[in-house]
Amino acid sequence: NLVQTDDDLVVKASIPGVKPEDINISISGDTLTLRGEIKEDEEYKNANYHIKEMRQGSFSRTMTLPVKVDADKAKAEFENGVLRLTMPKAEEVKPKTITVKAK
């Protein structure tokens, strides 16, 4: 999910089975890329599976951001298999309020 507020862009991504240290986030211009790897369960590496539904291997997701962000101030949190990335909008794209003074 990609949500835009007045001040931020927020990405929420469901990434079950991935450790936070196995997630790579990069922002280049207006492009955000999430990469990671779900590693195979070492306990059963040489076993014969009857059913195998849990995914494994690497993944990558790239999206174009709708506005410029300040990548240096971005924050990433990971809890219960959900990544939440908060990227503040660049100052030049934030809405400005101009007060009108009466004479």
PDB file of C-alpha atoms in Angstrom:
ATOM      1  CA  ASN A   1       0.000   0.000   0.000  1.00  0.00           C
ATOM      2  CA  LEU A   2       1.187   3.531  -0.804  1.00  0.00           C
ATOM      3  CA  VAL A   3      -0.611   6.374   1.004  1.00  0.00           C
ATOM      4  CA  GLN A   4      -0.028  10.112   0.686  1.00  0.00           C
ATOM      5  CA  THR A   5      -0.705  12.480   3.597  1.00  0.00           C
ATOM      6  CA  ASP A   6      -0.074  16.230   3.753  1.00  0.00           C
ATOM      7  CA  ASP A   7       3.472  15.665   5.020  1.00  0.00           C
ATOM      8  CA  ASP A   8       4.513  12.115   4.120  1.00  0.00           C
ATOM      9  CA  LEU A   9       4.340   9.165   1.787  1.00  0.00           C
ATOM     10  CA  VAL A  10       3.762   5.936   3.706  1.00  0.00           C
ATOM     11  CA  VAL A  11       4.344   2.453   2.305  1.00  0.00           C
ATOM     12  CA  LYS A  12       3.038  -0.612   4.134  1.00  0.00           C
ATOM     13  CA  ALA A  13       4.205  -3.962   2.783  1.00  0.00           C
ATOM     14  CA  SER A  14       3.355  -7.413   4.077  1.00  0.00           C
ATOM     15  CA  ILE A  15       6.564  -9.448   4.059  1.00  0.00           C
ATOM     16  CA  PRO A  16       6.052 -12.511   6.276  1.00  0.00           C
ATOM     17  CA  GLY A  17       8.983 -14.814   6.917  1.00  0.00           C
ATOM     18  CA  VAL A  18      11.642 -12.170   6.270  1.00  0.00           C
ATOM     19  CA  LYS A  19      14.063 -10.882   8.880  1.00  0.00           C
ATOM     20  CA  PRO A  20      14.497  -7.083   9.011  1.00  0.00           C
ATOM     21  CA  GLU A  21      18.197  -7.434   8.194  1.00  0.00           C
ATOM     22  CA  ASP A  22      17.276  -9.262   4.966  1.00  0.00           C
ATOM     23  CA  ILE A  23      15.272  -6.294   3.625  1.00  0.00           C
ATOM     24  CA  ASN A  24      16.937  -3.691   1.386  1.00  0.00           C
ATOM     25  CA  ILE A  25      15.205  -0.363   0.713  1.00  0.00           C
ATOM     26  CA  SER A  26      16.513   2.114  -1.854  1.00  0.00           C
ATOM     27  CA  ILE A  27      15.210   5.425  -3.172  1.00  0.00           C
ATOM     28  CA  SER A  28      16.641   6.824  -6.387  1.00  0.00           C
ATOM     29  CA  GLY A  29      14.945   9.946  -7.719  1.00  0.00           C
ATOM     30  CA  ASP A  30      11.235   9.137  -7.807  1.00  0.00           C
ATOM     31  CA  THR A  31      11.734   5.350  -7.664  1.00  0.00           C
ATOM     32  CA  LEU A  32      11.412   3.222  -4.529  1.00  0.00           C
ATOM     33  CA  THR A  33      12.701  -0.359  -4.550  1.00  0.00           C
ATOM     34  CA  LEU A  34      12.124  -2.986  -1.847  1.00  0.00           C
ATOM     35  CA  ARG A  35      14.256  -6.136  -2.052  1.00  0.00           C
ATOM     36  CA  GLY A  36      14.678  -9.095   0.217  1.00  0.00           C
ATOM     37  CA  GLU A  37      15.100 -12.794   0.554  1.00  0.00           C
ATOM     38  CA  ILE A  38      13.080 -15.471   2.274  1.00  0.00           C
ATOM     39  CA  LYS A  39      15.514 -18.200   3.175  1.00  0.00           C
ATOM     40  CA  GLU A  40      14.752 -21.905   3.060  1.00  0.00           C
ATOM     41  CA  ASP A  41      14.078 -23.625   6.352  1.00  0.00           C
ATOM     42  CA  GLU A  42      17.443 -25.250   7.143  1.00  0.00           C
ATOM     43  CA  GLU A  43      15.818 -27.800   9.468  1.00  0.00           C
ATOM     44  CA  TYR A  44      14.183 -29.624   6.536  1.00  0.00           C
ATOM     45  CA  LYS A  45      16.655 -28.900   3.752  1.00  0.00           C
ATOM     46  CA  ASN A  46      17.180 -32.550   2.749  1.00  0.00           C
ATOM     47  CA  ALA A  47      13.671 -33.816   3.567  1.00  0.00           C
ATOM     48  CA  ASN A  48      10.994 -35.010   1.136  1.00  0.00           C
ATOM     49  CA  TYR A  49       8.145 -32.518   1.108  1.00  0.00           C
ATOM     50  CA  HIS A  50       4.570 -33.687   0.516  1.00  0.00           C
ATOM     51  CA  ILE A  51       3.168 -30.139   0.455  1.00  0.00           C
ATOM     52  CA  LYS A  52       5.233 -26.957   0.256  1.00  0.00           C
ATOM     53  CA  GLU A  53       3.260 -23.705   0.264  1.00  0.00           C
ATOM     54  CA  MET A  54       5.616 -21.343   2.071  1.00  0.00           C
ATOM     55  CA  ARG A  55       7.487 -19.213  -0.417  1.00  0.00           C
ATOM     56  CA  GLN A  56      11.230 -18.844  -0.480  1.00  0.00           C
ATOM     57  CA  GLY A  57      13.820 -17.029  -2.526  1.00  0.00           C
ATOM     58  CA  SER A  58      14.411 -13.420  -3.372  1.00  0.00           C
ATOM     59  CA  PHE A  59      11.819 -10.771  -4.186  1.00  0.00           C
ATOM     60  CA  SER A  60      11.865  -7.230  -5.521  1.00  0.00           C
ATOM     61  CA  ARG A  61       9.146  -4.587  -5.820  1.00  0.00           C
ATOM     62  CA  THR A  62       9.710  -1.235  -7.536  1.00  0.00           C
ATOM     63  CA  MET A  63       7.259   1.654  -7.576  1.00  0.00           C
ATOM     64  CA  THR A  64       7.255   5.219  -8.827  1.00  0.00           C
ATOM     65  CA  LEU A  65       6.636   7.752  -6.067  1.00  0.00           C
ATOM     66  CA  PRO A  66       4.002  10.410  -6.878  1.00  0.00           C
ATOM     67  CA  VAL A  67       6.011  13.273  -5.289  1.00  0.00           C
ATOM     68  CA  LYS A  68       9.600  14.011  -4.293  1.00  0.00           C
ATOM     69  CA  VAL A  69      10.616  12.804  -0.836  1.00  0.00           C
ATOM     70  CA  ASP A  70      13.462  13.575   1.572  1.00  0.00           C
ATOM     71  CA  ALA A  71      15.116  10.139   1.540  1.00  0.00           C
ATOM     72  CA  ASP A  72      17.604  11.132   4.270  1.00  0.00           C
ATOM     73  CA  LYS A  73      14.725  11.510   6.760  1.00  0.00           C
ATOM     74  CA  ALA A  74      12.873   8.303   5.830  1.00  0.00           C
ATOM     75  CA  LYS A  75      12.098   5.839   8.644  1.00  0.00           C
ATOM     76  CA  ALA A  76      11.482   2.100   8.315  1.00  0.00           C
ATOM     77  CA  GLU A  77       9.815  -0.038  10.981  1.00  0.00           C
ATOM     78  CA  PHE A  78       9.170  -3.770  10.808  1.00  0.00           C
ATOM     79  CA  GLU A  79       6.706  -5.537  13.089  1.00  0.00           C
ATOM     80  CA  ASN A  80       4.817  -8.844  12.795  1.00  0.00           C
ATOM     81  CA  GLY A  81       5.797  -9.305   9.156  1.00  0.00           C
ATOM     82  CA  VAL A  82       4.684  -5.804   8.088  1.00  0.00           C
ATOM     83  CA  LEU A  83       7.144  -3.171   6.885  1.00  0.00           C
ATOM     84  CA  ARG A  84       6.090   0.469   7.391  1.00  0.00           C
ATOM     85  CA  LEU A  85       8.209   3.007   5.513  1.00  0.00           C
ATOM     86  CA  THR A  86       7.522   6.689   6.213  1.00  0.00           C
ATOM     87  CA  MET A  87       9.111   9.172   3.791  1.00  0.00           C
ATOM     88  CA  PRO A  88       8.689  12.904   4.447  1.00  0.00           C
ATOM     89  CA  LYS A  89       7.747  14.900   1.377  1.00  0.00           C
ATOM     90  CA  ALA A  90      10.370  17.303   0.090  1.00  0.00           C
ATOM     91  CA  GLU A  91       9.693  20.849   1.311  1.00  0.00           C
ATOM     92  CA  GLU A  92       9.003  22.158  -2.208  1.00  0.00           C
ATOM     93  CA  VAL A  93       6.014  19.821  -2.674  1.00  0.00           C
ATOM     94  CA  LYS A  94       4.351  20.285   0.729  1.00  0.00           C
ATOM     95  CA  PRO A  95       1.188  22.377   0.657  1.00  0.00           C
ATOM     96  CA  LYS A  96       1.742  25.979   1.704  1.00  0.00           C
ATOM     97  CA  THR A  97      -0.775  28.141   3.524  1.00  0.00           C
ATOM     98  CA  ILE A  98      -0.770  31.870   2.854  1.00  0.00           C
ATOM     99  CA  THR A  99      -2.508  34.100   5.355  1.00  0.00           C
ATOM    100  CA  VAL A 100      -4.408  37.087   3.948  1.00  0.00           C
ATOM    101  CA  LYS A 101      -4.172  40.252   6.028  1.00  0.00           C
ATOM    102  CA  ALA A 102      -6.886  42.886   5.890  1.00  0.00           C
ATOM    103  CA  LYS A 103      -5.987  46.594   5.667  1.00  0.00           C
TER     104      LYS A 103
END
